[in-house]
Amino acid sequence: MKIMLLNGPNLNFTGIREPGIYGNTSYESMMETVALEAKRRGHALTILQSNWEGQLIDWIQQAYVEKYDGILFNPGAYTHYSYALHDAIQSVHIPTVEVHLSNVHARDEFRRRSVTAPACLGQIAGFGMNGYLLAMSALELCANPREEQK
Ligand code: DQA
């Protein structure tokens, strides 16, 4: 599959920011592991990160133009309030799986609500870096049903 992995704000500081919550592994090394696993599974994976909402929207639209089969998306804090990202995901009809390193449901009240997840196939939260690999499996197993809903 041709998959786009998008990471939102502050994800590039993984390993530096709140290690008790997000772990000690650096962003680069985490993404290297995900890239290797994607290659092993035969996927063409593009990994992108931005701290800017508009840039993330541009990339989601780019995924449409370039006919990506799936998107793995950790929108960071935008998860909790970006209707613009919700609409972008909704617009492109590309199966998208939302990923969070931490268990957002076991943290602050404001993290329990995702405005982006309703536009996604589903959400995976609380498994650290493995969440990206689980989300990849979700795309492998479930990308087709979404196709049929078009
Ligand atoms: C996060 C959870 C968000 O609530 C937070 O704002 C992040 C990271 C996660 O991966 O656990 O930046 O998306």
PDB file of C-alpha atoms and ligand atoms in Angstrom:
ATOM      1  CA  MET A   1       0.000   0.000   0.000  1.00  0.00           C
ATOM      2  CA  LYS A   2       0.996   3.605  -0.533  1.00  0.00           C
ATOM      3  CA  ILE A   3       0.733   5.100   2.962  1.00  0.00           C
ATOM      4  CA  MET A   4       1.267   8.620   4.302  1.00  0.00           C
ATOM      5  CA  LEU A   5       2.247   8.936   7.974  1.00  0.00           C
ATOM      6  CA  LEU A   6       1.496  12.400   9.337  1.00  0.00           C
ATOM      7  CA  ASN A   7       2.656  13.650  12.710  1.00  0.00           C
ATOM      8  CA  GLY A   8       1.350  16.926  14.081  1.00  0.00           C
ATOM      9  CA  PRO A   9       2.669  19.508  16.524  1.00  0.00           C
ATOM     10  CA  ASN A  10       5.346  18.650  19.082  1.00  0.00           C
ATOM     11  CA  LEU A  11       5.676  15.047  17.922  1.00  0.00           C
ATOM     12  CA  ASN A  12       9.158  15.952  16.658  1.00  0.00           C
ATOM     13  CA  PHE A  13      10.056  16.532  20.340  1.00  0.00           C
ATOM     14  CA  THR A  14       9.262  12.949  21.317  1.00  0.00           C
ATOM     15  CA  GLY A  15      12.149  11.759  23.505  1.00  0.00           C
ATOM     16  CA  ILE A  16      12.612  15.306  24.813  1.00  0.00           C
ATOM     17  CA  ARG A  17       9.089  16.263  25.907  1.00  0.00           C
ATOM     18  CA  GLU A  18       7.483  14.634  28.958  1.00  0.00           C
ATOM     19  CA  PRO A  19       9.421  11.326  28.771  1.00  0.00           C
ATOM     20  CA  GLY A  20       7.253   9.893  31.560  1.00  0.00           C
ATOM     21  CA  ILE A  21       4.323  10.059  29.147  1.00  0.00           C
ATOM     22  CA  TYR A  22       5.844   9.779  25.679  1.00  0.00           C
ATOM     23  CA  GLY A  23       9.005   7.739  26.427  1.00  0.00           C
ATOM     24  CA  ASN A  24      12.719   8.349  25.925  1.00  0.00           C
ATOM     25  CA  THR A  25      12.983   7.219  22.329  1.00  0.00           C
ATOM     26  CA  SER A  26      13.737  10.081  19.962  1.00  0.00           C
ATOM     27  CA  TYR A  27      11.343  11.011  17.179  1.00  0.00           C
ATOM     28  CA  GLU A  28      13.933  10.107  14.543  1.00  0.00           C
ATOM     29  CA  SER A  29      14.614   6.664  15.960  1.00  0.00           C
ATOM     30  CA  MET A  30      10.895   5.977  16.429  1.00  0.00           C
ATOM     31  CA  MET A  31      10.170   6.873  12.799  1.00  0.00           C
ATOM     32  CA  GLU A  32      13.157   4.834  11.603  1.00  0.00           C
ATOM     33  CA  THR A  33      11.648   1.746  13.263  1.00  0.00           C
ATOM     34  CA  VAL A  34       8.242   2.433  11.671  1.00  0.00           C
ATOM     35  CA  ALA A  35       9.868   2.980   8.257  1.00  0.00           C
ATOM     36  CA  LEU A  36      11.779  -0.323   8.495  1.00  0.00           C
ATOM     37  CA  GLU A  37       8.640  -2.233   9.468  1.00  0.00           C
ATOM     38  CA  ALA A  38       6.656  -0.647   6.625  1.00  0.00           C
ATOM     39  CA  LYS A  39       9.372  -1.705   4.189  1.00  0.00           C
ATOM     40  CA  ARG A  40       9.374  -5.228   5.618  1.00  0.00           C
ATOM     41  CA  ARG A  41       5.593  -5.389   5.042  1.00  0.00           C
ATOM     42  CA  GLY A  42       5.996  -4.155   1.477  1.00  0.00           C
ATOM     43  CA  HIS A  43       4.435  -0.685   1.893  1.00  0.00           C
ATOM     44  CA  ALA A  44       5.625   2.574   0.340  1.00  0.00           C
ATOM     45  CA  LEU A  45       5.598   4.853   3.394  1.00  0.00           C
ATOM     46  CA  THR A  46       6.048   8.642   3.370  1.00  0.00           C
ATOM     47  CA  ILE A  47       6.686  10.140   6.819  1.00  0.00           C
ATOM     48  CA  LEU A  48       5.935  13.838   7.404  1.00  0.00           C
ATOM     49  CA  GLN A  49       5.801  16.054  10.485  1.00  0.00           C
ATOM     50  CA  SER A  50       4.653  19.638  10.950  1.00  0.00           C
ATOM     51  CA  ASN A  51       3.818  21.956  13.805  1.00  0.00           C
ATOM     52  CA  TRP A  52       1.451  23.850  11.464  1.00  0.00           C
ATOM     53  CA  GLU A  53      -2.198  22.998  10.918  1.00  0.00           C
ATOM     54  CA  GLY A  54      -2.298  24.370   7.345  1.00  0.00           C
ATOM     55  CA  GLN A  55       0.708  22.302   6.339  1.00  0.00           C
ATOM     56  CA  LEU A  56      -0.991  19.148   7.616  1.00  0.00           C
ATOM     57  CA  ILE A  57      -4.100  20.028   5.577  1.00  0.00           C
ATOM     58  CA  ASP A  58      -1.961  20.567   2.465  1.00  0.00           C
ATOM     59  CA  TRP A  59      -0.403  17.132   2.916  1.00  0.00           C
ATOM     60  CA  ILE A  60      -3.804  15.451   3.386  1.00  0.00           C
ATOM     61  CA  GLN A  61      -4.939  17.048   0.117  1.00  0.00           C
ATOM     62  CA  GLN A  62      -1.669  15.980  -1.504  1.00  0.00           C
ATOM     63  CA  ALA A  63      -2.445  12.399  -0.429  1.00  0.00           C
ATOM     64  CA  TYR A  64      -5.665  12.673  -2.460  1.00  0.00           C
ATOM     65  CA  VAL A  65      -3.954  14.078  -5.554  1.00  0.00           C
ATOM     66  CA  GLU A  66      -1.184  11.471  -5.363  1.00  0.00           C
ATOM     67  CA  LYS A  67      -3.654   8.631  -4.759  1.00  0.00           C
ATOM     68  CA  TYR A  68      -2.447   7.352  -1.402  1.00  0.00           C
ATOM     69  CA  ASP A  69      -4.202   4.194  -0.151  1.00  0.00           C
ATOM     70  CA  GLY A  70      -4.129   5.150   3.510  1.00  0.00           C
ATOM     71  CA  ILE A  71      -3.096   7.723   6.079  1.00  0.00           C
ATOM     72  CA  LEU A  72      -1.720   7.150   9.584  1.00  0.00           C
ATOM     73  CA  PHE A  73      -2.259  10.342  11.524  1.00  0.00           C
ATOM     74  CA  ASN A  74      -1.164  11.566  14.930  1.00  0.00           C
ATOM     75  CA  PRO A  75      -2.616  15.093  14.977  1.00  0.00           C
ATOM     76  CA  GLY A  76      -1.123  15.877  18.429  1.00  0.00           C
ATOM     77  CA  ALA A  77      -3.127  18.519  20.296  1.00  0.00           C
ATOM     78  CA  TYR A  78      -5.002  19.434  17.086  1.00  0.00           C
ATOM     79  CA  THR A  79      -6.921  16.200  17.719  1.00  0.00           C
ATOM     80  CA  HIS A  80      -8.930  17.945  20.366  1.00  0.00           C
ATOM     81  CA  TYR A  81     -10.071  21.051  18.491  1.00  0.00           C
ATOM     82  CA  SER A  82      -9.185  21.167  14.795  1.00  0.00           C
ATOM     83  CA  TYR A  83     -12.388  21.038  12.783  1.00  0.00           C
ATOM     84  CA  ALA A  84     -10.259  22.022   9.781  1.00  0.00           C
ATOM     85  CA  LEU A  85      -8.298  18.764  10.058  1.00  0.00           C
ATOM     86  CA  HIS A  86     -11.529  16.824  10.564  1.00  0.00           C
ATOM     87  CA  ASP A  87     -12.887  18.339   7.347  1.00  0.00           C
ATOM     88  CA  ALA A  88      -9.644  17.671   5.455  1.00  0.00           C
ATOM     89  CA  ILE A  89      -9.732  13.969   6.383  1.00  0.00           C
ATOM     90  CA  GLN A  90     -13.433  13.800   5.536  1.00  0.00           C
ATOM     91  CA  SER A  91     -12.816  15.463   2.148  1.00  0.00           C
ATOM     92  CA  VAL A  92     -10.297  13.043   0.712  1.00  0.00           C
ATOM     93  CA  HIS A  93     -12.027   9.645   1.190  1.00  0.00           C
ATOM     94  CA  ILE A  94      -8.740   8.020   2.141  1.00  0.00           C
ATOM     95  CA  PRO A  95      -8.902   5.435   4.952  1.00  0.00           C
ATOM     96  CA  THR A  96      -7.233   7.151   7.902  1.00  0.00           C
ATOM     97  CA  VAL A  97      -6.265   5.724  11.275  1.00  0.00           C
ATOM     98  CA  GLU A  98      -5.708   8.111  14.174  1.00  0.00           C
ATOM     99  CA  VAL A  99      -2.756   7.262  16.405  1.00  0.00           C
ATOM    100  CA  HIS A 100      -1.753   8.527  19.841  1.00  0.00           C
ATOM    101  CA  LEU A 101       1.364   7.476  21.691  1.00  0.00           C
ATOM    102  CA  SER A 102      -0.308   7.997  25.059  1.00  0.00           C
ATOM    103  CA  ASN A 103      -3.671   6.755  26.295  1.00  0.00           C
ATOM    104  CA  VAL A 104      -5.506  10.042  25.788  1.00  0.00           C
ATOM    105  CA  HIS A 105      -8.530   8.638  27.645  1.00  0.00           C
ATOM    106  CA  ALA A 106      -6.529   8.222  30.855  1.00  0.00           C
ATOM    107  CA  ARG A 107      -5.187  11.779  30.934  1.00  0.00           C
ATOM    108  CA  ASP A 108      -6.635  15.298  31.094  1.00  0.00           C
ATOM    109  CA  GLU A 109     -10.351  15.679  30.459  1.00  0.00           C
ATOM    110  CA  PHE A 110      -9.754  17.747  27.296  1.00  0.00           C
ATOM    111  CA  ARG A 111      -7.766  14.885  25.704  1.00  0.00           C
ATOM    112  CA  ARG A 112     -10.711  12.476  25.875  1.00  0.00           C
ATOM    113  CA  ARG A 113     -12.450  14.248  23.037  1.00  0.00           C
ATOM    114  CA  SER A 114     -11.183  13.826  19.502  1.00  0.00           C
ATOM    115  CA  VAL A 115     -12.803  15.943  16.812  1.00  0.00           C
ATOM    116  CA  THR A 116     -10.694  14.239  14.142  1.00  0.00           C
ATOM    117  CA  ALA A 117     -11.456  10.583  15.008  1.00  0.00           C
ATOM    118  CA  PRO A 118     -15.036  10.669  13.621  1.00  0.00           C
ATOM    119  CA  ALA A 119     -13.552  11.253  10.162  1.00  0.00           C
ATOM    120  CA  CYS A 120     -11.196   8.262  10.610  1.00  0.00           C
ATOM    121  CA  LEU A 121     -11.659   4.503  10.412  1.00  0.00           C
ATOM    122  CA  GLY A 122     -10.740   4.390  14.093  1.00  0.00           C
ATOM    123  CA  GLN A 123      -8.308   5.419  16.771  1.00  0.00           C
ATOM    124  CA  ILE A 124      -5.380   3.619  18.415  1.00  0.00           C
ATOM    125  CA  ALA A 125      -4.086   5.145  21.641  1.00  0.00           C
ATOM    126  CA  GLY A 126      -1.814   4.171  24.487  1.00  0.00           C
ATOM    127  CA  PHE A 127       0.627   1.751  22.865  1.00  0.00           C
ATOM    128  CA  GLY A 128       3.512   4.146  22.294  1.00  0.00           C
ATOM    129  CA  MET A 129       5.400   3.677  19.054  1.00  0.00           C
ATOM    130  CA  ASN A 130       3.721   0.309  18.493  1.00  0.00           C
ATOM    131  CA  GLY A 131       0.523   2.266  17.863  1.00  0.00           C
ATOM    132  CA  TYR A 132       1.839   3.201  14.415  1.00  0.00           C
ATOM    133  CA  LEU A 133       2.446  -0.476  13.622  1.00  0.00           C
ATOM    134  CA  LEU A 134      -1.002  -1.453  14.912  1.00  0.00           C
ATOM    135  CA  ALA A 135      -2.522   1.333  12.802  1.00  0.00           C
ATOM    136  CA  MET A 136      -0.648  -0.012   9.762  1.00  0.00           C
ATOM    137  CA  SER A 137      -2.224  -3.416  10.445  1.00  0.00           C
ATOM    138  CA  ALA A 138      -5.637  -1.734  10.731  1.00  0.00           C
ATOM    139  CA  LEU A 139      -5.159  -0.237   7.269  1.00  0.00           C
ATOM    140  CA  GLU A 140      -4.058  -3.615   5.877  1.00  0.00           C
ATOM    141  CA  LEU A 141      -7.136  -5.306   7.327  1.00  0.00           C
ATOM    142  CA  CYS A 142      -9.807  -2.629   7.077  1.00  0.00           C
ATOM    143  CA  ALA A 143      -9.019  -0.207   4.247  1.00  0.00           C
ATOM    144  CA  ASN A 144     -11.562  -1.822   1.890  1.00  0.00           C
ATOM    145  CA  PRO A 145     -14.824  -1.383   3.853  1.00  0.00           C
ATOM    146  CA  ARG A 146     -14.289   2.397   3.782  1.00  0.00           C
ATOM    147  CA  GLU A 147     -13.792   2.154   0.004  1.00  0.00           C
ATOM    148  CA  GLU A 148     -17.288   0.644  -0.296  1.00  0.00           C
ATOM    149  CA  GLN A 149     -18.895   3.530   1.602  1.00  0.00           C
ATOM    150  CA  LYS A 150     -17.942   6.063  -1.072  1.00  0.00           C
TER     151      LYS A 150
HETATM  152  C1  DQA B   1      -0.701  12.877  21.517  1.00  0.00           C
HETATM  153  C2  DQA B   1      -1.807  13.173  22.561  1.00  0.00           C
HETATM  154  C3  DQA B   1      -2.248  14.627  22.478  1.00  0.00           C
HETATM  155  O1  DQA B   1      -3.231  14.884  23.479  1.00  0.00           O
HETATM  156  C4  DQA B   1      -1.071  15.549  22.724  1.00  0.00           C
HETATM  157  O2  DQA B   1      -1.475  16.888  22.588  1.00  0.00           O
HETATM  158  C5  DQA B   1       0.098  15.233  21.847  1.00  0.00           C
HETATM  159  C6  DQA B   1       0.457  13.835  21.646  1.00  0.00           C
HETATM  160  C7  DQA B   1      -0.153  11.446  21.662  1.00  0.00           C
HETATM  161  O3  DQA B   1       0.481  10.972  20.732  1.00  0.00           O
HETATM  162  O4  DQA B   1      -0.325  10.829  22.725  1.00  0.00           O
HETATM  163  O5  DQA B   1       0.782  16.127  21.355  1.00  0.00           O
HETATM  164  O6  DQA B   1      -1.262  12.990  20.220  1.00  0.00           O
END
